[in-house]
PDB file of C-alpha atoms in Angstrom:
ATOM      1  CA  MET X 441     -62.334 193.967 183.479  1.00 73.00           C
ATOM      2  CA  ILE X 442     -63.721 192.237 180.497  1.00 88.00           C
ATOM      3  CA  PHE X 443     -62.308 194.714 177.842  1.00 91.00           C
ATOM      4  CA  LYS X 444     -58.897 195.778 177.222  1.00 94.00           C
ATOM      5  CA  GLY X 445     -60.209 199.578 177.182  1.00 92.00           C
ATOM      6  CA  VAL X 446     -64.353 201.295 175.488  1.00 92.00           C
ATOM      7  CA  ARG X 447     -64.173 203.619 173.075  1.00 90.00           C
ATOM      8  CA  ASP X 448     -66.014 205.771 170.926  1.00 90.00           C
ATOM      9  CA  GLY X 449     -64.745 205.310 167.259  1.00 91.00           C
ATOM     10  CA  LYS X 450     -63.124 203.464 164.800  1.00 94.00           C
ATOM     11  CA  PRO X 451     -59.699 205.020 164.779  1.00 94.00           C
ATOM     12  CA  TYR X 452     -58.749 203.617 162.319  1.00 94.00           C
ATOM     13  CA  PRO X 453     -59.117 203.977 158.680  1.00 93.00           C
ATOM     14  CA  ASP X 454     -62.133 202.527 156.675  1.00 93.00           C
ATOM     15  CA  HIS X 455     -61.454 198.699 155.367  1.00 92.00           C
ATOM     16  CA  GLY X 456     -64.262 198.730 152.884  1.00 92.00           C
ATOM     17  CA  LEU X 457     -64.977 195.893 154.014  1.00 93.00           C
ATOM     18  CA  SER X 458     -67.502 193.628 152.561  1.00 91.00           C
ATOM     19  CA  LEU X 459     -70.182 190.729 154.440  1.00 88.00           C
ATOM     20  CA  ARG X 460     -68.531 188.533 151.459  1.00 91.00           C
ATOM     21  CA  ASP X 461     -64.821 189.999 151.874  1.00 93.00           C
ATOM     22  CA  TRP X 462     -65.166 188.834 156.049  1.00 93.00           C
ATOM     23  CA  SER X 463     -66.837 186.037 155.351  1.00 91.00           C
ATOM     24  CA  ARG X 464     -62.891 184.803 153.580  1.00 94.00           C
ATOM     25  CA  ILE X 465     -61.071 185.489 156.727  1.00 95.00           C
ATOM     26  CA  PRO X 466     -61.048 182.883 158.665  1.00 95.00           C
ATOM     27  CA  PRO X 467     -62.024 183.189 162.699  1.00 95.00           C
ATOM     28  CA  ARG X 468     -59.874 182.960 165.212  1.00 96.00           C
ATOM     29  CA  GLN X 469     -59.141 182.994 169.263  1.00 96.00           C
ATOM     30  CA  VAL X 470     -58.811 186.723 170.901  1.00 96.00           C
ATOM     31  CA  ARG X 471     -59.057 186.887 174.442  1.00 96.00           C
ATOM     32  CA  LEU X 472     -61.657 189.351 176.016  1.00 95.00           C
ATOM     33  CA  ASP X 473     -59.442 191.045 177.364  1.00 95.00           C
ATOM     34  CA  GLU X 474     -57.220 192.435 174.106  1.00 96.00           C
ATOM     35  CA  ILE X 475     -60.160 193.498 173.241  1.00 95.00           C
ATOM     36  CA  VAL X 476     -61.289 196.994 172.481  1.00 95.00           C
ATOM     37  CA  THR X 477     -64.211 198.175 172.272  1.00 92.00           C
ATOM     38  CA  THR X 478     -65.218 200.916 169.288  1.00 92.00           C
ATOM     39  CA  THR X 479     -68.888 201.650 170.980  1.00 87.00           C
ATOM     40  CA  LYS X 480     -69.845 202.623 174.897  1.00 87.00           C
ATOM     41  CA  VAL X 481     -73.641 201.844 173.841  1.00 80.00           C
ATOM     42  CA  LEU X 482     -74.766 198.070 174.433  1.00 78.00           C
ATOM     43  CA  GLU X 483     -78.649 198.042 174.086  1.00 73.00           C
ATOM     44  CA  LEU X 484     -80.732 195.801 176.712  1.00 76.00           C
ATOM     45  CA  ASP X 485     -82.899 194.091 174.529  1.00 72.00           C
ATOM     46  CA  ARG X 486     -80.220 193.256 171.514  1.00 68.00           C
ATOM     47  CA  LEU X 487     -78.442 191.405 174.505  1.00 67.00           C
ATOM     48  CA  LEU X 488     -80.519 190.016 175.895  1.00 68.00           C
ATOM     49  CA  SER X 489     -82.477 188.623 172.087  1.00 69.00           C
ATOM     50  CA  GLU X 490     -81.270 184.495 171.432  1.00 66.00           C
ATOM     51  CA  ASP X 491     -81.211 185.659 167.187  1.00 60.00           C
ATOM     52  CA  SER X 492     -79.805 188.613 167.924  1.00 53.00           C
ATOM     53  CA  THR X 493     -77.157 187.120 164.477  1.00 53.00           C
ATOM     54  CA  PHE X 494     -80.061 185.768 162.795  1.00 50.00           C
ATOM     55  CA  TYR X 495     -79.355 187.018 160.227  1.00 55.00           C
ATOM     56  CA  GLY X 496     -75.753 189.012 159.770  1.00 61.00           C
ATOM     57  CA  ASP X 497     -72.297 187.111 160.525  1.00 65.00           C
ATOM     58  CA  LEU X 498     -71.980 184.351 163.407  1.00 84.00           C
ATOM     59  CA  PHE X 499     -68.716 185.649 164.970  1.00 91.00           C
ATOM     60  CA  PRO X 500     -67.255 189.348 165.608  1.00 93.00           C
ATOM     61  CA  HIS X 501     -65.313 190.982 163.349  1.00 94.00           C
ATOM     62  CA  ALA X 502     -62.679 192.616 164.647  1.00 96.00           C
ATOM     63  CA  VAL X 503     -59.617 195.390 163.612  1.00 96.00           C
ATOM     64  CA  GLN X 504     -56.008 195.182 164.539  1.00 96.00           C
ATOM     65  CA  TRP X 505     -54.113 198.117 163.769  1.00 95.00           C
ATOM     66  CA  GLN X 506     -51.084 199.519 164.864  1.00 94.00           C
ATOM     67  CA  GLY X 507     -51.099 196.712 167.230  1.00 94.00           C
ATOM     68  CA  VAL X 508     -54.178 197.376 168.474  1.00 96.00           C
ATOM     69  CA  LEU X 509     -57.671 194.901 169.155  1.00 97.00           C
ATOM     70  CA  TYR X 510     -60.910 196.772 168.322  1.00 97.00           C
ATOM     71  CA  LEU X 511     -64.359 194.636 167.603  1.00 95.00           C
ATOM     72  CA  GLU X 512     -65.683 196.706 164.854  1.00 93.00           C
ATOM     73  CA  ASP X 513     -68.666 194.147 165.167  1.00 88.00           C
ATOM     74  CA  GLY X 514     -70.190 191.849 167.708  1.00 87.00           C
ATOM     75  CA  LEU X 515     -69.901 194.027 171.212  1.00 88.00           C
ATOM     76  CA  HIS X 516     -73.359 192.099 172.525  1.00 84.00           C
ATOM     77  CA  ARG X 517     -72.048 188.884 171.717  1.00 87.00           C
ATOM     78  CA  ALA X 518     -68.419 189.650 173.101  1.00 89.00           C
ATOM     79  CA  VAL X 519     -70.360 190.914 176.745  1.00 88.00           C
ATOM     80  CA  ARG X 520     -71.917 187.647 176.350  1.00 86.00           C
ATOM     81  CA  SER X 521     -69.429 185.848 176.386  1.00 88.00           C
ATOM     82  CA  ALA X 522     -68.250 187.378 179.346  1.00 89.00           C
ATOM     83  CA  LEU X 523     -71.734 187.083 181.269  1.00 88.00           C
ATOM     84  CA  ARG X 524     -71.228 182.899 180.291  1.00 89.00           C
ATOM     85  CA  ASN X 525     -67.888 183.572 182.045  1.00 93.00           C
ATOM     86  CA  ARG X 526     -65.709 182.429 178.916  1.00 92.00           C
ATOM     87  CA  ILE X 527     -62.028 184.627 178.468  1.00 94.00           C
ATOM     88  CA  VAL X 528     -62.105 184.165 174.152  1.00 94.00           C
ATOM     89  CA  LEU X 529     -64.107 185.060 171.530  1.00 92.00           C
ATOM     90  CA  HIS X 530     -64.154 183.878 168.163  1.00 94.00           C
ATOM     91  CA  ALA X 531     -64.101 186.025 165.542  1.00 96.00           C
ATOM     92  CA  ARG X 532     -63.597 187.593 162.321  1.00 95.00           C
ATOM     93  CA  VAL X 533     -60.031 189.450 162.418  1.00 97.00           C
ATOM     94  CA  PHE X 534     -58.278 192.625 159.773  1.00 96.00           C
ATOM     95  CA  ASP X 535     -54.996 192.913 160.007  1.00 95.00           C
ATOM     96  CA  TYR X 536     -54.367 196.208 158.842  1.00 91.00           C
ATOM     97  CA  ASP X 537     -50.841 195.947 160.461  1.00 90.00           C
ATOM     98  CA  ALA X 538     -50.591 193.224 158.152  1.00 88.00           C
ATOM     99  CA  LEU X 539     -50.771 195.330 154.970  1.00 81.00           C
ATOM    100  CA  SER X 540     -47.412 198.042 155.976  1.00 64.00           C
ATOM    101  CA  PRO X 541     -44.792 198.374 158.435  1.00 60.00           C
ATOM    102  CA  GLY X 542     -46.131 199.281 161.948  1.00 51.00           C
ATOM    103  CA  GLY X 543     -49.851 199.652 160.707  1.00 45.00           C
ATOM    104  CA  GLU X 544     -49.934 203.357 160.189  1.00 49.00           C
ATOM    105  CA  LEU X 545     -51.222 204.232 156.716  1.00 47.00           C
ATOM    106  CA  GLY X 546     -49.673 207.964 155.836  1.00 41.00           C
ATOM    107  CA  PRO X 547     -52.440 210.278 153.833  1.00 38.00           C
ATOM    108  CA  SER X 548     -51.245 209.646 150.405  1.00 37.00           C
ATOM    109  CA  ALA X 549     -51.703 205.514 151.522  1.00 40.00           C
ATOM    110  CA  GLU X 550     -54.594 203.865 149.822  1.00 41.00           C
ATOM    111  CA  VAL X 551     -55.914 201.226 151.688  1.00 41.00           C
ATOM    112  CA  PRO X 552     -55.942 197.951 149.127  1.00 41.00           C
ATOM    113  CA  SER X 553     -58.841 196.297 147.748  1.00 40.00           C
ATOM    114  CA  ALA X 554     -60.438 194.179 150.366  1.00 37.00           C
ATOM    115  CA  GLU X 555     -61.283 191.431 147.157  1.00 38.00           C
ATOM    116  CA  VAL X 556     -57.439 191.000 146.887  1.00 34.00           C
ATOM    117  CA  ASN X 557     -55.998 191.553 150.858  1.00 39.00           C
ATOM    118  CA  TRP X 558     -57.900 190.083 153.441  1.00 41.00           C
ATOM    119  CA  VAL X 559     -55.084 187.970 155.679  1.00 42.00           C
ATOM    120  CA  ASP X 560     -55.435 184.670 156.824  1.00 42.00           C
ATOM    121  CA  LEU X 561     -53.578 184.551 160.125  1.00 42.00           C
ATOM    122  CA  ASP X 562     -53.432 181.427 161.253  1.00 43.00           C
ATOM    123  CA  THR X 563     -50.803 180.848 158.155  1.00 44.00           C
ATOM    124  CA  ASP X 564     -48.610 182.392 156.545  1.00 44.00           C
ATOM    125  CA  LEU X 565     -48.519 184.286 152.774  1.00 43.00           C
ATOM    126  CA  SER X 566     -47.267 182.501 150.205  1.00 44.00           C
ATOM    127  CA  ASP X 567     -44.970 184.226 148.207  1.00 44.00           C
ATOM    128  CA  GLU X 568     -47.638 184.401 145.183  1.00 45.00           C
ATOM    129  CA  ARG X 569     -50.086 186.160 147.905  1.00 44.00           C
ATOM    130  CA  ARG X 570     -47.671 189.290 148.549  1.00 41.00           C
TER     131      ARG X 570
END
């Protein structure tokens, strides 16, 4: 099995991150077998294309929510890595779990501004960013 699971759709609330916000999150290694994809569709022409990331981010985007890592963007890059017998992928990971205890957002909870609240998973948050 390549991925932990395959879904059709995102189970987490919309985070509102722009491409610029994503670019501020440093990439880190994630294991392919820990990822749950958010789409079931794989387009063969995109999979085989050498310049599929020419206009986009080099790193796939993933969201950590309620202890599960969901691959939001970069399915074709992840499958290409698996086809090359790689077990890890470098991805930018937005951590919803760090926003609230348990990663759960209630019906009245407001998702904080992505401009201010991106999370660097490789370092602890400083007191001024808490």
